[in-house]
């Protein structure tokens, strides 16, 4: 009897969790805020696809078709190049993706508290952490649906326009890039959820999340460049090993920024000709074999960056989880 009751309680909790996920997913899709952002992202990505196709076709018409034909990664250039009128696909994703994650998470908890529905929800016989977990899962599902749909639409249009299907390695690289986009946006989603649990006002949590995004997107690189002047002072450099070590220090400072980690990872995944993310000595460069990196080596090269993004995402979620579980929730 006890086992049957436990199993029945687990099934009820599972159904309650899925009900909250469905409700949050539906509310996000119907939200005007999310609809406007989705429209902007779709238009930006289709515009970047048009500029990429224009750049490829113009290069072919100018007499460089043989060069493109010898390039075994032509399909990846749909995501990386542009004719100069609009940024590339990865530039739009790196800029608009964090805003989309923040928009999904900045009012996840405090809006429920301000409307008085959070206390009503907590009065139901469900665990408290189901509320936070379900909101994160629903937003993550929306990210997965959006970016995988965008990636496959771009590939389908690229096949129709260029008439060249992607190879298996190109498809796997694009698939890995889409997973990386989801992890990157999940960090900003959890950052928004964290601020929504800390601040009672939705405007305050939104401004705090956007302030962090602006800091890492604009000001952090400026700060590191100022520090690099003293780190890379020519008067203090004694040998080539010292130069490489100091350059590594500057790179490690830059890699604190999630934007920089994402840019490094996308560069390696979508540009196989890039073989290193850091400085190389003459001995290392002379021993390298010329040619693009295989997918397995590219994944090994970006593994620290991907691990850092996942760790930052989990840290934000863990802090939000602990704060939410310790908060006192009262009815208005």
CSV table of C-alpha atoms in Angstrom, one decimal:
chain,number,residue,atom,x,y,z
A,1,UNK,CA,0.0,0.0,0.0
A,2,UNK,CA,2.8,2.4,0.9
A,3,UNK,CA,4.6,1.7,-2.4
A,4,UNK,CA,1.4,2.3,-4.3
A,5,UNK,CA,0.8,5.6,-2.5
A,6,UNK,CA,4.3,6.7,-3.2
A,7,UNK,CA,4.0,5.8,-6.9
A,8,UNK,CA,0.7,7.6,-7.1
A,9,UNK,CA,2.1,10.7,-5.4
A,10,UNK,CA,5.1,10.6,-7.9
A,11,UNK,CA,2.7,10.4,-10.8
A,12,UNK,CA,0.6,13.3,-9.5
A,13,UNK,CA,3.7,15.4,-9.0
A,14,UNK,CA,4.9,14.6,-12.5
A,15,UNK,CA,1.6,15.5,-14.0
A,16,UNK,CA,1.6,18.7,-12.0
A,17,UNK,CA,5.1,19.6,-13.2
A,18,UNK,CA,4.2,19.0,-16.8
A,19,UNK,CA,1.0,21.1,-16.4
A,20,UNK,CA,3.1,24.0,-15.2
A,21,UNK,CA,5.5,23.6,-18.0
A,22,UNK,CA,2.7,23.6,-20.6
A,23,UNK,CA,1.1,26.6,-19.0
A,24,UNK,CA,4.4,28.6,-19.0
A,25,UNK,CA,5.3,27.5,-22.5
A,26,UNK,CA,1.8,28.6,-23.8
A,27,UNK,CA,2.0,31.9,-21.9
A,28,UNK,CA,5.4,32.7,-23.4
A,29,UNK,CA,4.2,32.0,-27.0
A,30,UNK,CA,1.1,34.2,-26.5
A,31,UNK,CA,3.1,37.0,-24.9
A,32,UNK,CA,3.4,40.1,-27.0
A,33,UNK,CA,6.9,40.8,-25.7
A,34,UNK,CA,8.1,37.4,-26.9
A,35,UNK,CA,6.2,37.6,-30.2
A,36,UNK,CA,7.9,40.9,-31.0
A,37,UNK,CA,11.4,39.5,-30.1
A,38,UNK,CA,10.7,36.4,-32.2
A,39,UNK,CA,9.7,38.5,-35.2
A,40,UNK,CA,12.8,40.6,-34.9
A,41,UNK,CA,15.0,37.5,-34.6
A,42,UNK,CA,13.4,35.9,-37.6
A,43,UNK,CA,13.7,39.0,-39.8
A,44,UNK,CA,17.3,39.5,-38.7
A,45,UNK,CA,18.3,35.9,-39.5
A,46,UNK,CA,16.5,35.9,-42.9
A,47,UNK,CA,18.2,39.2,-43.7
A,48,UNK,CA,21.6,37.8,-42.8
A,49,UNK,CA,20.9,34.7,-45.0
A,50,UNK,CA,20.1,37.0,-47.9
A,51,UNK,CA,23.3,39.0,-47.5
A,52,UNK,CA,25.3,35.7,-47.2
A,53,UNK,CA,23.8,34.3,-50.4
A,54,UNK,CA,24.4,37.7,-52.1
A,55,UNK,CA,28.1,37.6,-51.0
A,56,UNK,CA,28.6,34.1,-52.2
A,57,UNK,CA,26.9,34.6,-55.6
A,58,UNK,CA,28.7,37.9,-56.2
A,59,UNK,CA,32.0,36.2,-55.5
A,60,UNK,CA,31.2,33.4,-57.9
A,61,UNK,CA,30.2,35.9,-60.6
A,62,UNK,CA,33.4,37.8,-60.2
A,63,UNK,CA,35.4,34.8,-61.3
A,64,UNK,CA,36.3,33.1,-57.9
A,65,UNK,CA,33.9,30.2,-58.5
A,66,UNK,CA,36.9,27.8,-58.5
A,67,UNK,CA,38.0,29.0,-55.1
A,68,UNK,CA,34.5,28.3,-53.7
A,69,UNK,CA,34.3,25.0,-55.4
A,70,UNK,CA,37.6,23.9,-53.7
A,71,UNK,CA,36.2,25.0,-50.4
A,72,UNK,CA,34.6,21.9,-48.7
A,73,UNK,CA,32.9,24.1,-46.1
A,74,UNK,CA,30.9,26.4,-48.4
A,75,UNK,CA,27.6,25.7,-46.6
A,76,UNK,CA,29.0,27.0,-43.3
A,77,UNK,CA,29.6,30.4,-44.9
A,78,UNK,CA,25.8,30.9,-44.9
A,79,UNK,CA,26.2,31.5,-41.2
A,80,UNK,CA,29.4,33.4,-41.1
A,81,UNK,CA,29.8,35.8,-44.1
A,82,UNK,CA,28.0,38.9,-45.2
A,83,UNK,CA,28.1,41.4,-48.1
A,84,UNK,CA,28.5,44.3,-45.6
A,85,UNK,CA,24.9,45.6,-45.7
A,86,UNK,CA,23.8,43.5,-42.7
A,87,UNK,CA,25.8,41.5,-40.1
A,88,UNK,CA,26.1,37.7,-40.4
A,89,UNK,CA,23.9,35.1,-38.8
A,90,UNK,CA,26.2,34.4,-35.9
A,91,UNK,CA,26.5,38.2,-35.2
A,92,UNK,CA,22.7,38.5,-35.0
A,93,UNK,CA,22.5,35.4,-32.7
A,94,UNK,CA,25.2,36.7,-30.4
A,95,UNK,CA,23.5,40.1,-30.1
A,96,UNK,CA,19.8,39.2,-30.0
A,97,UNK,CA,20.0,35.8,-28.3
A,98,UNK,CA,20.9,37.2,-24.8
A,99,UNK,CA,18.0,39.7,-25.1
A,100,UNK,CA,15.6,36.9,-25.9
A,101,UNK,CA,16.9,34.9,-22.9
A,102,UNK,CA,16.6,37.9,-20.6
A,103,UNK,CA,13.0,38.6,-21.9
A,104,UNK,CA,12.0,35.1,-20.9
A,105,UNK,CA,13.4,35.1,-17.4
A,106,UNK,CA,13.5,38.6,-15.9
A,107,UNK,CA,9.9,38.5,-14.6
A,108,UNK,CA,9.6,34.7,-14.1
A,109,UNK,CA,9.1,34.9,-10.3
A,110,UNK,CA,8.4,38.6,-9.3
A,111,UNK,CA,5.6,38.9,-11.8
A,112,UNK,CA,3.8,36.0,-10.1
A,113,UNK,CA,4.5,37.5,-6.7
A,114,UNK,CA,3.2,40.9,-7.7
A,115,UNK,CA,0.0,39.5,-9.2
A,116,UNK,CA,-0.6,37.4,-6.1
A,117,UNK,CA,-0.7,34.1,-8.1
A,118,UNK,CA,2.5,32.8,-6.6
A,119,UNK,CA,1.0,32.3,-3.1
A,120,UNK,CA,-2.0,30.7,-4.7
A,121,UNK,CA,0.2,28.3,-6.6
A,122,UNK,CA,2.2,27.5,-3.5
A,123,UNK,CA,-1.0,26.5,-1.7
A,124,UNK,CA,-1.4,23.6,-4.1
A,125,UNK,CA,0.0,20.2,-3.1
A,126,UNK,CA,3.1,20.4,-5.2
A,127,UNK,CA,6.8,20.9,-4.2
A,128,UNK,CA,7.9,24.5,-4.2
A,129,UNK,CA,10.9,23.9,-6.5
A,130,UNK,CA,8.6,22.7,-9.3
A,131,UNK,CA,7.6,26.3,-9.9
A,132,UNK,CA,11.2,27.5,-10.6
A,133,UNK,CA,12.2,24.3,-12.4
A,134,UNK,CA,9.1,24.4,-14.7
A,135,UNK,CA,9.6,28.0,-15.6
A,136,UNK,CA,13.2,27.2,-16.6
A,137,UNK,CA,12.3,24.1,-18.6
A,138,UNK,CA,9.5,25.9,-20.5
A,139,UNK,CA,11.8,28.7,-21.5
A,140,UNK,CA,14.5,26.3,-22.5
A,141,UNK,CA,12.1,24.3,-24.6
A,142,UNK,CA,11.1,27.5,-26.4
A,143,UNK,CA,14.7,28.3,-27.0
A,144,UNK,CA,15.3,24.8,-28.4
A,145,UNK,CA,12.3,25.0,-30.7
A,146,UNK,CA,13.2,28.5,-32.0
A,147,UNK,CA,16.9,28.0,-32.7
A,148,UNK,CA,16.6,24.5,-34.2
A,149,UNK,CA,13.8,25.7,-36.4
A,150,UNK,CA,15.9,28.7,-37.5
A,151,UNK,CA,18.9,26.5,-38.2
A,152,UNK,CA,17.0,24.0,-40.3
A,153,UNK,CA,15.1,26.8,-42.1
A,154,UNK,CA,18.5,28.5,-43.0
A,155,UNK,CA,19.9,25.1,-44.2
A,156,UNK,CA,16.7,24.4,-46.3
A,157,UNK,CA,16.8,27.8,-47.9
A,158,UNK,CA,20.5,27.5,-48.5
A,159,UNK,CA,19.9,24.2,-50.3
A,160,UNK,CA,17.1,25.7,-52.5
A,161,UNK,CA,19.1,28.8,-53.3
A,162,UNK,CA,22.6,27.5,-53.8
A,163,UNK,CA,21.6,24.0,-55.0
A,164,UNK,CA,24.4,22.5,-52.8
A,165,UNK,CA,23.4,20.2,-49.9
A,166,UNK,CA,25.6,20.2,-46.7
A,167,UNK,CA,28.0,17.4,-46.1
A,168,UNK,CA,27.6,15.2,-43.0
A,169,UNK,CA,30.4,17.1,-41.2
A,170,UNK,CA,28.8,20.5,-42.1
A,171,UNK,CA,25.5,19.3,-40.8
A,172,UNK,CA,27.1,18.1,-37.5
A,173,UNK,CA,29.0,21.4,-37.1
A,174,UNK,CA,25.7,23.4,-37.6
A,175,UNK,CA,24.0,21.1,-35.2
A,176,UNK,CA,26.7,21.6,-32.6
A,177,UNK,CA,26.5,25.4,-33.2
A,178,UNK,CA,22.8,25.3,-32.5
A,179,UNK,CA,23.4,23.4,-29.2
A,180,UNK,CA,26.0,26.0,-28.3
A,181,UNK,CA,23.4,28.8,-29.0
A,182,UNK,CA,20.9,27.2,-26.6
A,183,UNK,CA,23.6,26.8,-23.9
A,184,UNK,CA,24.6,30.5,-24.3
A,185,UNK,CA,21.0,31.8,-24.2
A,186,UNK,CA,20.3,29.5,-21.2
A,187,UNK,CA,22.9,31.4,-19.2
A,188,UNK,CA,21.2,34.8,-19.8
A,189,UNK,CA,17.8,33.1,-19.1
A,190,UNK,CA,19.1,31.9,-15.7
A,191,UNK,CA,20.6,35.3,-15.1
A,192,UNK,CA,17.2,36.9,-15.6
A,193,UNK,CA,15.5,34.3,-13.4
A,194,UNK,CA,18.1,35.0,-10.7
A,195,UNK,CA,17.3,38.7,-10.7
A,196,UNK,CA,13.6,38.0,-10.8
A,197,UNK,CA,14.0,36.1,-7.5
A,198,UNK,CA,16.2,38.8,-5.9
A,199,UNK,CA,14.2,41.9,-6.9
A,200,UNK,CA,10.5,42.3,-6.3
A,201,UNK,CA,10.1,44.8,-9.2
A,202,UNK,CA,10.1,43.4,-12.7
A,203,UNK,CA,11.6,46.6,-14.1
A,204,UNK,CA,14.5,46.4,-11.7
A,205,UNK,CA,15.3,42.8,-12.6
A,206,UNK,CA,15.1,43.7,-16.3
A,207,UNK,CA,17.4,46.7,-16.0
A,208,UNK,CA,19.9,44.6,-13.9
A,209,UNK,CA,20.0,41.9,-16.5
A,210,UNK,CA,20.4,44.3,-19.4
A,211,UNK,CA,23.1,46.1,-17.4
A,212,UNK,CA,25.1,42.9,-17.1
A,213,UNK,CA,24.6,42.2,-20.8
A,214,UNK,CA,25.8,45.7,-21.8
A,215,UNK,CA,28.8,45.4,-19.4
A,216,UNK,CA,30.1,42.2,-20.9
A,217,UNK,CA,29.1,43.1,-24.5
A,218,UNK,CA,30.7,46.6,-24.5
A,219,UNK,CA,32.7,47.7,-21.5
A,220,UNK,CA,34.4,44.5,-20.3
A,221,UNK,CA,36.6,44.2,-23.4
A,222,UNK,CA,37.6,47.9,-22.9
A,223,UNK,CA,38.6,47.2,-19.4
A,224,UNK,CA,40.7,44.2,-20.4
A,225,UNK,CA,42.4,46.2,-23.2
A,226,UNK,CA,43.4,48.8,-20.6
A,227,UNK,CA,44.8,46.1,-18.4
A,228,UNK,CA,46.6,44.5,-21.3
A,229,UNK,CA,48.7,47.7,-21.8
A,230,UNK,CA,50.4,47.1,-18.4
A,231,UNK,CA,50.5,43.4,-18.8
A,232,UNK,CA,52.0,43.5,-22.3
A,233,UNK,CA,54.4,46.4,-21.5
A,234,UNK,CA,57.4,45.9,-23.8
A,235,UNK,CA,59.8,47.0,-21.1
A,236,UNK,CA,58.8,44.1,-18.9
A,237,UNK,CA,59.0,41.4,-21.7
A,238,UNK,CA,62.1,39.3,-21.3
A,239,UNK,CA,61.6,36.3,-23.7
A,240,UNK,CA,59.2,34.8,-26.1
A,241,UNK,CA,57.9,32.4,-23.4
A,242,UNK,CA,57.1,35.5,-21.3
A,243,UNK,CA,55.2,37.1,-24.2
A,244,UNK,CA,53.2,33.9,-24.8
A,245,UNK,CA,52.5,33.6,-21.0
A,246,UNK,CA,51.3,37.2,-20.8
A,247,UNK,CA,49.1,36.9,-23.9
A,248,UNK,CA,47.6,33.8,-22.3
A,249,UNK,CA,46.8,35.9,-19.2
A,250,UNK,CA,45.0,38.5,-21.3
A,251,UNK,CA,43.0,35.8,-23.1
A,252,UNK,CA,42.0,34.2,-19.8
A,253,UNK,CA,40.8,37.6,-18.6
A,254,UNK,CA,38.7,37.9,-21.8
A,255,UNK,CA,37.3,34.4,-21.3
A,256,UNK,CA,35.5,35.5,-18.1
A,257,UNK,CA,33.0,37.2,-20.5
A,258,UNK,CA,30.3,34.7,-21.7
A,259,UNK,CA,30.1,36.7,-25.0
A,260,UNK,CA,33.8,36.0,-25.7
A,261,UNK,CA,33.4,32.3,-24.9
A,262,UNK,CA,30.5,32.1,-27.3
A,263,UNK,CA,32.4,34.0,-30.1
A,264,UNK,CA,35.4,31.8,-29.7
A,265,UNK,CA,33.3,28.6,-29.8
A,266,UNK,CA,31.3,29.7,-32.9
A,267,UNK,CA,34.5,30.7,-34.7
A,268,UNK,CA,36.0,27.2,-34.2
A,269,UNK,CA,32.8,25.4,-35.1
A,270,UNK,CA,31.9,27.4,-38.2
A,271,UNK,CA,35.4,28.2,-39.5
A,272,UNK,CA,37.3,24.9,-39.6
A,273,UNK,CA,40.4,26.7,-41.0
A,274,UNK,CA,41.0,28.3,-37.6
A,275,UNK,CA,43.3,25.9,-35.8
A,276,UNK,CA,44.0,27.7,-32.5
A,277,UNK,CA,42.4,30.1,-30.0
A,278,UNK,CA,45.6,31.3,-28.4
A,279,UNK,CA,49.1,32.4,-29.3
A,280,UNK,CA,51.4,29.8,-30.8
A,281,UNK,CA,55.2,29.7,-30.7
A,282,UNK,CA,57.3,29.2,-33.8
A,283,UNK,CA,57.9,25.6,-32.9
A,284,UNK,CA,54.2,24.9,-32.7
A,285,UNK,CA,53.4,26.7,-35.9
A,286,UNK,CA,56.2,25.0,-37.9
A,287,UNK,CA,55.0,21.5,-36.8
A,288,UNK,CA,51.3,22.1,-37.6
A,289,UNK,CA,49.8,20.4,-40.7
A,290,UNK,CA,48.1,22.9,-43.0
A,291,UNK,CA,44.4,22.3,-43.5
A,292,UNK,CA,41.1,22.5,-41.7
A,293,UNK,CA,40.5,20.9,-38.4
A,294,UNK,CA,38.2,17.8,-38.3
A,295,UNK,CA,35.1,18.1,-36.2
A,296,UNK,CA,36.4,16.0,-33.4
A,297,UNK,CA,39.4,18.3,-32.9
A,298,UNK,CA,37.2,21.4,-33.1
A,299,UNK,CA,35.0,20.0,-30.4
A,300,UNK,CA,38.0,19.3,-28.2
A,301,UNK,CA,39.3,22.8,-28.8
A,302,UNK,CA,36.0,24.5,-27.7
A,303,UNK,CA,35.3,22.0,-24.8
A,304,UNK,CA,36.7,24.4,-22.1
A,305,UNK,CA,34.6,27.3,-23.5
A,306,UNK,CA,31.4,25.1,-23.5
A,307,UNK,CA,32.2,23.8,-20.0
A,308,UNK,CA,32.6,27.4,-18.8
A,309,UNK,CA,29.2,28.4,-20.3
A,310,UNK,CA,27.5,25.4,-18.7
A,311,UNK,CA,29.1,26.1,-15.4
A,312,UNK,CA,28.0,29.7,-15.4
A,313,UNK,CA,24.5,28.7,-16.3
A,314,UNK,CA,24.3,26.1,-13.5
A,315,UNK,CA,25.8,28.6,-10.9
A,316,UNK,CA,23.1,31.2,-11.8
A,317,UNK,CA,20.4,28.6,-11.5
A,318,UNK,CA,21.7,27.2,-8.2
A,319,UNK,CA,21.8,30.7,-6.7
A,320,UNK,CA,18.3,31.5,-7.9
A,321,UNK,CA,17.1,28.0,-6.6
A,322,UNK,CA,18.6,28.6,-3.1
A,323,UNK,CA,17.1,32.1,-2.8
A,324,UNK,CA,13.7,31.0,-4.0
A,325,UNK,CA,13.5,28.1,-1.7
A,326,UNK,CA,14.4,30.3,1.3
A,327,UNK,CA,12.0,33.1,0.5
A,328,UNK,CA,8.9,33.7,2.5
A,329,UNK,CA,5.8,33.8,0.3
A,330,UNK,CA,2.7,35.4,1.7
A,331,UNK,CA,-0.7,36.1,0.1
A,332,UNK,CA,-1.4,39.8,-0.6
